XYZ file of C-alpha atoms in Angstrom:
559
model
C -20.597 -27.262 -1.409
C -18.139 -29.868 -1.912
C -18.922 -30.451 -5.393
C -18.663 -26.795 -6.107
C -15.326 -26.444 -4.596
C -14.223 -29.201 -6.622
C -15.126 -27.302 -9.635
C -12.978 -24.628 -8.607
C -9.406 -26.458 -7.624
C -8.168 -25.821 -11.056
C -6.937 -22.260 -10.623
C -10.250 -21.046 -11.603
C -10.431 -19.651 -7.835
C -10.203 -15.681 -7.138
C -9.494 -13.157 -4.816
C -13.613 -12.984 -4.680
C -16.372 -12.694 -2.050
C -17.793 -15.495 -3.850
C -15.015 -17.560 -3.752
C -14.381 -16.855 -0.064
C -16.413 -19.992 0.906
C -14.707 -22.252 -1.214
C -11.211 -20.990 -0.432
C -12.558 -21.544 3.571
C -13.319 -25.120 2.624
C -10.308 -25.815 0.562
C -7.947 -24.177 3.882
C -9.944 -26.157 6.297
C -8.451 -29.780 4.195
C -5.224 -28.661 2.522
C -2.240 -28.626 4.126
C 0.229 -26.068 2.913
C 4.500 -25.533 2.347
C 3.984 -22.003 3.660
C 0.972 -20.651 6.037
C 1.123 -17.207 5.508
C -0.003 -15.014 8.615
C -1.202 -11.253 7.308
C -2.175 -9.930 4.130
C -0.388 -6.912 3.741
C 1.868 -6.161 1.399
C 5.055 -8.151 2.838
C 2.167 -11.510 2.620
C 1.084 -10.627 -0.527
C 4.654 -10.425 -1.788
C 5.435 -14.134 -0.187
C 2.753 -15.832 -1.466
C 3.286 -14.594 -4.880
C 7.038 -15.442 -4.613
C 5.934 -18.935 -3.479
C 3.438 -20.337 -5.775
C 4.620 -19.755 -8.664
C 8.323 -21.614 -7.878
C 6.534 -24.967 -7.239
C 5.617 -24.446 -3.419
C 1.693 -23.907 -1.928
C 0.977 -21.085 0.324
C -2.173 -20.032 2.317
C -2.924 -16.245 3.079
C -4.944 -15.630 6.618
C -5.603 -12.043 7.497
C -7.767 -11.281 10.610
C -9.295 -8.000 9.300
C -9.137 -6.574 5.263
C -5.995 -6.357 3.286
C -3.777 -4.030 3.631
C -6.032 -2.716 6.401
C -2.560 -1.358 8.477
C 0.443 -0.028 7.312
C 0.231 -0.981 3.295
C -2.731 1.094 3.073
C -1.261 4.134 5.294
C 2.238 4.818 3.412
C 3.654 8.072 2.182
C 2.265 5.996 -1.601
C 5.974 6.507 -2.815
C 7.820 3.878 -4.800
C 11.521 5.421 -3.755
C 15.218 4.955 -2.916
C 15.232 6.635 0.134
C 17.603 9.996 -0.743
C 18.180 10.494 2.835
C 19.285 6.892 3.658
C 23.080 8.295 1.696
C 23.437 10.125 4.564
C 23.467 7.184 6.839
C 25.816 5.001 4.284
C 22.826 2.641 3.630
C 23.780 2.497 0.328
C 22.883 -0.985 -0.625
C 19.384 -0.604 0.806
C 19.234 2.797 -1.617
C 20.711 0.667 -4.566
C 17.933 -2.491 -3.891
C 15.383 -0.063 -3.236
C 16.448 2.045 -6.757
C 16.685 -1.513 -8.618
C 12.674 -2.797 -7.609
C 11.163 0.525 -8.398
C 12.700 -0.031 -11.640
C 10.896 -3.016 -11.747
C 7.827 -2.088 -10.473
C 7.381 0.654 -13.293
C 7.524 -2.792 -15.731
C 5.223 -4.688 -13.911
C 3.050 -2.574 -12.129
C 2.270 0.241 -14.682
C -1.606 1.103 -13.924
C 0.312 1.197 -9.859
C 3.564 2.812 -10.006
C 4.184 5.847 -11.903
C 7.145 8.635 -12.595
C 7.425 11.513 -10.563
C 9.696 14.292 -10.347
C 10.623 15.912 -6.491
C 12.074 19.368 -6.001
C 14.694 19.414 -2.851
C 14.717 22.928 -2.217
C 18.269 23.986 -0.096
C 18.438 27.174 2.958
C 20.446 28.885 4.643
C 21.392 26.636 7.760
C 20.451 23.161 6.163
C 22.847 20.804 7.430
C 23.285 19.427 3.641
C 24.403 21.920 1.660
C 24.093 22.260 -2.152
C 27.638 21.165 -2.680
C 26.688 17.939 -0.527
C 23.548 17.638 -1.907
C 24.766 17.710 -5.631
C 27.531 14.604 -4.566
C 24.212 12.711 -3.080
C 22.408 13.315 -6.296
C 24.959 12.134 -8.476
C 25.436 9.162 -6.115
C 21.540 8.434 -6.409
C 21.804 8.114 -10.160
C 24.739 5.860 -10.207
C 23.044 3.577 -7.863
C 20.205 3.414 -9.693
C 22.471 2.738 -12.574
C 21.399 6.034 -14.603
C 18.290 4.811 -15.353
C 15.925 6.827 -14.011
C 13.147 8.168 -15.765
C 14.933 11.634 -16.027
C 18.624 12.639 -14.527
C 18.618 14.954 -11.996
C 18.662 19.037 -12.143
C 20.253 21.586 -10.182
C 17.750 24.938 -10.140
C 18.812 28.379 -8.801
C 16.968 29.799 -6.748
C 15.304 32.374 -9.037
C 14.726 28.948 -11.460
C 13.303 27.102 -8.555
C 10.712 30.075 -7.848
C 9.974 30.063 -11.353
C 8.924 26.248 -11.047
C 7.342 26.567 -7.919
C 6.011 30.232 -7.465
C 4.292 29.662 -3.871
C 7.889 28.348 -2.375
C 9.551 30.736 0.201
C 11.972 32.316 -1.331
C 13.898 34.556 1.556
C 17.061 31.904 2.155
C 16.911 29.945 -0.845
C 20.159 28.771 -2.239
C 18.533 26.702 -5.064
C 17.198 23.221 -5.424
C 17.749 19.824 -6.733
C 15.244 18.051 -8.984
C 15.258 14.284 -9.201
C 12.970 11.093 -10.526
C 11.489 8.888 -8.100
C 7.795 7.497 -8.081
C 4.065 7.300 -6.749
C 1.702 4.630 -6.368
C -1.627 3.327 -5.122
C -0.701 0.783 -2.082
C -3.755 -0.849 -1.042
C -4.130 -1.964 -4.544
C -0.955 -3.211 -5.125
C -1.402 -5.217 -2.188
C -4.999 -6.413 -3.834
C -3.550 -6.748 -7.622
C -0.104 -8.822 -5.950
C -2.852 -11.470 -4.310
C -4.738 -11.867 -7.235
C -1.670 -12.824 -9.458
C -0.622 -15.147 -5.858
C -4.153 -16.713 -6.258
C -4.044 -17.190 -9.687
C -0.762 -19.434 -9.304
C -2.697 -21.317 -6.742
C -2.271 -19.290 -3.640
C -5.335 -19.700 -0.969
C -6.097 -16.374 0.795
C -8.974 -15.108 2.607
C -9.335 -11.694 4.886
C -11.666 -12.119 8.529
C -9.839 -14.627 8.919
C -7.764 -14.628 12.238
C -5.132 -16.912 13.764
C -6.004 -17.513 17.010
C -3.689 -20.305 18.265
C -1.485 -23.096 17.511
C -0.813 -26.756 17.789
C 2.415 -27.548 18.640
C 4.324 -31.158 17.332
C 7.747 -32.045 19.428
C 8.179 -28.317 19.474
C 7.460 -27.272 16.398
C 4.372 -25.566 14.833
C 2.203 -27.488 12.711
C -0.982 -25.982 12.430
C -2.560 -22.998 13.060
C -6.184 -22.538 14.734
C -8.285 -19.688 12.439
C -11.647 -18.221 13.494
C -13.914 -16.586 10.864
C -15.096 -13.393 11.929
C -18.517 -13.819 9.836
C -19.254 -17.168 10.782
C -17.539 -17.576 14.112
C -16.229 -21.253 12.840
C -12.960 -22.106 14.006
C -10.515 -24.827 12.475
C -7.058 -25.115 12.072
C -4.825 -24.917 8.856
C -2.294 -27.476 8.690
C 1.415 -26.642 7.254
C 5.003 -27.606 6.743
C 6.508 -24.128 8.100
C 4.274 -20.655 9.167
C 5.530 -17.410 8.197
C 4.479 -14.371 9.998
C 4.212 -10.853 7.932
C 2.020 -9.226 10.317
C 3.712 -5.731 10.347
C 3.513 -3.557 13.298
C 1.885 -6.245 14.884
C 4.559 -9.161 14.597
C 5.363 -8.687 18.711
C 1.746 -8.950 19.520
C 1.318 -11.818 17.417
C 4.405 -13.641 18.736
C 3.918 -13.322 22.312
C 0.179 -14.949 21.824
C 1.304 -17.669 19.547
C 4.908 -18.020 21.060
C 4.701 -17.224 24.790
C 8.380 -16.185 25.392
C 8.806 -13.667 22.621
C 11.622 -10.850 22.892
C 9.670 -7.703 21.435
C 12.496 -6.726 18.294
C 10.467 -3.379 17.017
C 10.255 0.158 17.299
C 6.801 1.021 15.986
C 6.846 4.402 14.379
C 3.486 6.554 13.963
C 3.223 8.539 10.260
C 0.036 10.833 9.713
C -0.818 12.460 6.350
C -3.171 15.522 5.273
C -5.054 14.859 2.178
C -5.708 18.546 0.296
C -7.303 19.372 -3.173
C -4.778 19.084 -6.114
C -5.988 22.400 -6.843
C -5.011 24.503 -3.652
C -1.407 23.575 -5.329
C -0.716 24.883 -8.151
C 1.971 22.119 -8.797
C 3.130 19.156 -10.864
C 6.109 18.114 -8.756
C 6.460 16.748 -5.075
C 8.163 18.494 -3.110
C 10.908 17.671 -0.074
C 10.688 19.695 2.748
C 12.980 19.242 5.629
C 11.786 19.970 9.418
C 12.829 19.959 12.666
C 16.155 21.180 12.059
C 17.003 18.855 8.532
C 16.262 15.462 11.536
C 12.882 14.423 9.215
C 11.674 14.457 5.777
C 7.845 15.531 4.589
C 6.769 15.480 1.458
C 4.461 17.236 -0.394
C 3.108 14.769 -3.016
C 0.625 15.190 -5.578
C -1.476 12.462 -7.229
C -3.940 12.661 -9.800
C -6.558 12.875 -7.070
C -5.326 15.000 -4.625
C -2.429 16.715 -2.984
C -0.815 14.827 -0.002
C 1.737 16.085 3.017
C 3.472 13.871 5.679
C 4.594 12.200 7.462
C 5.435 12.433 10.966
C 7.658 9.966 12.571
C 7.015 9.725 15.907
C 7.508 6.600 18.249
C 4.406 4.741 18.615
C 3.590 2.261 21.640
C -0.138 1.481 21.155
C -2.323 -1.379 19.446
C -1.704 -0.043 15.737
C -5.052 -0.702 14.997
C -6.229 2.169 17.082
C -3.537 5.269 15.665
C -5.419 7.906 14.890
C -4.052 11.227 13.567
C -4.525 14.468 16.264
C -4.874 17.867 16.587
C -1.132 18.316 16.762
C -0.277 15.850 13.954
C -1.962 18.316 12.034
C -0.596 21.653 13.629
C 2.987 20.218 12.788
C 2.420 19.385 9.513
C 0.677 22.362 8.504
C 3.449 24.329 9.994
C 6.336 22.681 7.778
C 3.903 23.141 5.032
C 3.709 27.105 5.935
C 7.136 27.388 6.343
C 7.855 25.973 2.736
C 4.510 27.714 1.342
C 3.592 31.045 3.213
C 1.993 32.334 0.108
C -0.261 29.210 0.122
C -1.752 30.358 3.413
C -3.006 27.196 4.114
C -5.661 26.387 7.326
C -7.585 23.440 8.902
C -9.785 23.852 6.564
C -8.189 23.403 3.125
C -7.553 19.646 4.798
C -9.941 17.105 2.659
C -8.624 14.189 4.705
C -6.222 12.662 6.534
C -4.543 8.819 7.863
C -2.118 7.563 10.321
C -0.001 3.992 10.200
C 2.231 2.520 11.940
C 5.830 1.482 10.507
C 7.077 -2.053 11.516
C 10.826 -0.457 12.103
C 13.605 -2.847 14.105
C 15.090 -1.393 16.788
C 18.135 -1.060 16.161
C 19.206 1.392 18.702
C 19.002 4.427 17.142
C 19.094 7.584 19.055
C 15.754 8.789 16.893
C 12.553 7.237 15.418
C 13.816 9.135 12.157
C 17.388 7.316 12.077
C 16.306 4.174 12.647
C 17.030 1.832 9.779
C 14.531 0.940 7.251
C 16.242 -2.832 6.191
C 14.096 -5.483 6.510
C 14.807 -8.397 9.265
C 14.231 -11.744 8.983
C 13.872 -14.125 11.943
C 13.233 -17.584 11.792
C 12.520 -19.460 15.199
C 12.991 -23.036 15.575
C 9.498 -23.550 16.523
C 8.826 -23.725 12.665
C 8.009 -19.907 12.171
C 9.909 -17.374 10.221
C 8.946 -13.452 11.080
C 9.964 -11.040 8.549
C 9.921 -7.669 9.682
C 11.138 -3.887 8.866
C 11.769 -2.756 5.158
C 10.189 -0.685 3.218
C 7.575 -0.407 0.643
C 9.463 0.055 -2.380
C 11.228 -3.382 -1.691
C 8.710 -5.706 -0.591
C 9.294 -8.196 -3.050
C 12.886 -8.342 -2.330
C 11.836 -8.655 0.787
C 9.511 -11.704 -0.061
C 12.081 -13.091 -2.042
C 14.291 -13.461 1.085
C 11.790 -14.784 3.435
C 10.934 -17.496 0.789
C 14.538 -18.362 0.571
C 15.375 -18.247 4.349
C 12.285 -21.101 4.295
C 13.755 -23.449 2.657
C 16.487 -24.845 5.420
C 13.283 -25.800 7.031
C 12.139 -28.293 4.385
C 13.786 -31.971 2.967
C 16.167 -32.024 -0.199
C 13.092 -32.920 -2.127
C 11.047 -29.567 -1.152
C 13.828 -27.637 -2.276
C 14.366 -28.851 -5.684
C 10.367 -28.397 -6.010
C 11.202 -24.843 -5.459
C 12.803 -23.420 -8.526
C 13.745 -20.529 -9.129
C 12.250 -16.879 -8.244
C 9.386 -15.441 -11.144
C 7.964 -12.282 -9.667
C 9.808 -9.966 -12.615
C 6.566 -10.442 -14.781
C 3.505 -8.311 -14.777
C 0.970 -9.003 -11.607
C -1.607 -8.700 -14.118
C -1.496 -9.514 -17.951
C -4.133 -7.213 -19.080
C -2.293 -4.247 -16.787
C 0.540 -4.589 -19.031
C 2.723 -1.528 -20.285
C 1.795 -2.359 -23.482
C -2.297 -2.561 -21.985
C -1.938 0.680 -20.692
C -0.807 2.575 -23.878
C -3.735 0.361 -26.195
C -6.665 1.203 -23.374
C -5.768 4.925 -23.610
C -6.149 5.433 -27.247
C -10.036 3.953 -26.723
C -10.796 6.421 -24.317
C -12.533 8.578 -26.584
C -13.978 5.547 -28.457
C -15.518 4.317 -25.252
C -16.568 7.842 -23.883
C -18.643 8.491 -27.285
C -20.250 5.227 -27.000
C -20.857 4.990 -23.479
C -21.990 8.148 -22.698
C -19.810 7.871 -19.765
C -17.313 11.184 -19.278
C -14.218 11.394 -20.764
C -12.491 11.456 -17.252
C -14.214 8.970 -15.900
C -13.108 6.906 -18.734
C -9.703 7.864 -18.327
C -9.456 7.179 -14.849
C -11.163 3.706 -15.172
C -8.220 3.572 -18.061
C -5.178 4.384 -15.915
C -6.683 2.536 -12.701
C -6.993 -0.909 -15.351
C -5.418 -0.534 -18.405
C -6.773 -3.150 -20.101
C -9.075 -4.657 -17.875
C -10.955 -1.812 -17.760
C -13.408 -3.306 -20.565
C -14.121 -6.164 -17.741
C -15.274 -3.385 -15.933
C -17.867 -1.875 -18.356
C -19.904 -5.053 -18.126
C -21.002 -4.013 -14.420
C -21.986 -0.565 -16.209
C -25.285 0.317 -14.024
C -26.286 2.002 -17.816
C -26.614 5.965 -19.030
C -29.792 6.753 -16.542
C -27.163 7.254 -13.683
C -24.754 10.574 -13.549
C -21.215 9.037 -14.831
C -19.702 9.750 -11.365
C -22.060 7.530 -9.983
C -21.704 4.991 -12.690
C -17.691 4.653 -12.244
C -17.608 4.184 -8.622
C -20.640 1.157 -9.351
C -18.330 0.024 -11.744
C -15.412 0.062 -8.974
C -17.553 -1.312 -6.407
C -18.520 -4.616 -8.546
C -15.260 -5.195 -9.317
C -13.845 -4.932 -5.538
C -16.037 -7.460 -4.486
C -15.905 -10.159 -7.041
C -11.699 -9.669 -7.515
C -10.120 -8.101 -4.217
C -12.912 -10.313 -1.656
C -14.323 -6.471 -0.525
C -17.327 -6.974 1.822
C -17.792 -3.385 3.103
C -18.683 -0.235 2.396
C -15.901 0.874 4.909
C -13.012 -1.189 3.021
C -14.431 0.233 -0.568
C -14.091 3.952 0.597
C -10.904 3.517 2.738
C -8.804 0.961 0.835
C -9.929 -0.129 -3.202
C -10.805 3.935 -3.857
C -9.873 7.439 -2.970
C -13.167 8.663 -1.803
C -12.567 9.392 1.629
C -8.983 10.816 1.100
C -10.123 12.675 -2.043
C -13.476 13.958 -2.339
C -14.515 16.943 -0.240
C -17.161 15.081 1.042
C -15.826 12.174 1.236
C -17.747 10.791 -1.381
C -21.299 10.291 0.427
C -23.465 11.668 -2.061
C -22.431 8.186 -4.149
C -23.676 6.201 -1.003
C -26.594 5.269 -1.851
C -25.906 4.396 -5.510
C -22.527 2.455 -3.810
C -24.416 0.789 -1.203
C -27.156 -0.806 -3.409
C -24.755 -2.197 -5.789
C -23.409 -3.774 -2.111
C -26.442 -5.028 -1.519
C -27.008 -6.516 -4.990
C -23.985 -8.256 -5.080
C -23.958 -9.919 -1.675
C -27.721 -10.415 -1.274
C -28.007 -7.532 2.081
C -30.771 -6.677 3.460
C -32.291 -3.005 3.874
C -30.914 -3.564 7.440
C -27.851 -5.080 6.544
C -27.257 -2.094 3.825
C -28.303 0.872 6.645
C -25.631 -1.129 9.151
C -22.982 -0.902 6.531
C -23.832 2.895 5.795
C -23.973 3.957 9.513
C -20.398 2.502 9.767
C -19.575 4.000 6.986
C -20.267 7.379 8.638
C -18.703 6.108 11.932
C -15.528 5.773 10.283
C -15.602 9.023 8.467
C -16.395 10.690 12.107
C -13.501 8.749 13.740
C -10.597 9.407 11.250
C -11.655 13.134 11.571
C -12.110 13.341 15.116
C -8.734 16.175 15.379
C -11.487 18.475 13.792
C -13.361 19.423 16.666
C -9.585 19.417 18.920
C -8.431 22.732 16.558
């Protein structure tokens, strides 16, 4: 073993299940600048912030990535249109200037999407209003969106959206915002963190740590496969635990003061089909106090969210028979002619937002700015935000480190470079030379066209990387992409389940009707090639499999 990890200290170490043993090893020995506690999005962010300015930083999370809220989202890369209302206008502005960004360096993630704001009778914004916000939301973003906004009557914005209600309508607005795929941009932002050095590993759970003349200086881990326990020694600890960061403090802290208000959010997953549209839409509800959106992806159609005050373990939210009765009826309301039931509902999730209390009289008004918290007992928390600016928000937290560390430390951390593609073959300029193979590769494949075009868009590039894992022409092409997928979560996002495929590397279980169980068994032996299961080990992982599908979708027998 130790020879092997050896081999491996030379960057040559990824965000693999084979690698997991050798990044245990090398966490058990190293000590780190930054120990990084959770690996969603907001870790992610921090340890690709870190390593690449000079520092070292170690990733622990206890169960998968993005396995809470970065894999539960709305899956909207936005500025946050209603935050104008509330004069948040340089959260609007930072949010508007990273989903710039992110279209740059996150192009197979983050892509253009125009929303309709249809306007009633009785909305407490009125077009005149609304028209001043939208004008307001292109200067902040500089007017560079991907298109300026419109202003549609309201016989234009039946024309564009023929299902919409028409008896009240005073028009719409139409304006550019974006949607993306957030588990993997939490997988794709560790892999670049890795590849500048960063040491991460999921099952991995802090348990405890050892305190130095009051000060944190290591943290005790236990691996959930093995059951070893060791510690993981570091010069500061930064928790980006989400919805859990008062849990986590009170066990690691004792005396904590709990600082959020967790907020529950539940989406209904729907055929792209049963709409009949290429724009998301924003519906307001319960009398213009929250926002749900009717979002469509190029796998399926998706409504929410609720915001609701949440006071459970977030690891147990679940969505419920009258999540779903409210959404459908703001969906009805906006849609009668869509006439849409229980069971036109593919799927459905629930998350929890991390929001700071901040006083506000409703779960809805509470800000979405990030808060970050650094205790003299050598830990910084980092809580709040919002999606769109997590690497701001990483950017920050690194910064607000660095009072904790000597002159030297400092000047080994230079300057912030997270403004450059998380991965070099996922490039703009990748995407636009892997779609003019498609055809090329279809015809001499034999795989579909779509398939090949999805594997295209999902990789750019590195889709080619993903051909080699090709199970060859003797399996249906549906089959043979998901393989395809399934190889290439386990040897570059460390994906040991079936579960964590379905839920968080693909959209099988929020997209397919079935949820993608007739490719089980073709899924679950390339599982059990891979990591060397046995028939029992491969009927365990299928059974939970089938567990979790049951459990997400427990509302069904409640309506």
């Amino acid at each position: 073993m130790a020879a092997s990890v050896a081999v491996k200290t030379s960057g040559e170490l990824r965000l693999s299940v084979h690698d997991r043993p050798a990044m245990l090893e090398l966490m058990s020995h190293e000590s780190y600048d930054l120990v990084i506690i959770g690996g969603g999005i907001t870790g992610a962010g921090v340890a690709r912030e870190a390593n690449p300015r000079g520092g070292k930083g170690g990733v622990v999370e206890a169960e998968d990535f993005a396995f809470g809220t970065s894999s539960r989202s709305s899956k909207l890369i936005h500025g946050g249109i209603r935050y104008l209302e509330n004069y948040e206008f340089h959260l609007v502005f930072e949010a508007l200037s990273e989903r710039a960004l992110l279209f740059d360096i996150a192009p197979t993630l983050v892509h253009p999407l125009r929303f309709v704001l249809p306007l009633y009778q009785g909305n407490r914004v009125g077009m005149f209003m609304m028209g001043l916000g939208m004008w307001a939301y292109d200067a902040l973003s500089l007017f560079e969106a991907p298109e300026p906004h419109e202003r549609l009557s309201s016989k234009e914005s039946c024309e564009r959206l023929p299902l919409l209600q028409p008896k009240g309508l005073q028009g719409s607005y139409v304006y550019s915002d974006a949607y993306m795929d957030d588990d993997r941009l939490v997988h794709e932002t560790l892999r670049s963190a890795v590849a500048q050095g960063a040491r991460v590993a999921n099952r991995l759970r802090a348990i405890d740590v050892r305190m130095e003349e009051g000060r944190v200086r290591g943290l005790k881990v236990r691996d959930a496969k093995s059951g070893r326990e060791f510690e993981i020694q570091g010069k500061h600890f930064v928790s980006t635990v989400g919805p859990w960061t008062d849990r986590v403090a009170t066990d690691l802290l004792k005396d904590w003061k709990k600082i959020l208000r967790p907020s529950k959010g539940v989406h209904l997953t729907f055929k792209r089909s049963r709409f009949d549209v290429s724009d998301a839409i924003v519906m307001a509800a319960d009398n213009d106090k929250r926002i749900v959106f009717g979002i469509p992806r190029h796998e399926m159609y998706i409504i929410g969210t609720t915001d609701t005050d949440f006071s459970g373990d977030p690891k147990d939210v679940a969505v419920t028979a009258e999540d779903v009765r409210y959404l459908l009826g703001v969906a009805d309301h906006y849609f009668p002619g869509a006439k849409l039931t229980k069971d036109d509902i593919v799927s459905c999730y629930a998350g929890v937002r991390p929001l700071v209390d901040d006083g506000s009289a409703t779960e809805s008004k509470t800000s979405r700015e990030h808060v970050i918290l650094n205790d003299a007992r050598n830990v910084t928390f980092v809580a709040g935000g919002k999606y769109t600016t997590y690497r701001r928000m990483a950017l920050d937290a690194v910064e607000s480190t660095l009072d904790y560390f000597d002159i030297e430390d400092r000047v080994r951390f230079g300057r912030s470079q997270t403004t450059v593609p998380l991965n070099p073959n996922a490039t703009v300029e990748a995407l636009s030379r892997a779609r003019h193979l498609v055809d090329q590769v279809s015809r001499e494949t034999g795989l579909a066209r779509e398939h090949v075009e999805l594997l295209v868009e999902r990789h750019a590039m590195e889709f080619e990387s993903l051909l080699r894992h090709d199970p060859g022409s003797s399996v249906d092409s549906g089959e043979r992409m998901w393989v395809m997928e399934a190889k290439h979560a386990i040897r570059e996002t460390m994906c040991d389940s079936l579960v964590d495929f379905y839920a968080r590397r693909v959209p099988l279980f929020l997209a397919e009707s079935d949820h993608g169980l007739r490719f089980l068994g073709r899924i679950a032996r390339a599982f059990q090639e891979e990591l060397s299961w046995t028939d029992a080990e491969r009927s365990a992982q299928c059974s939970a499999l089938q567990d979790y599908c049951a459990r997400e979708l427990a509302w069904r027998a409640q309506l």
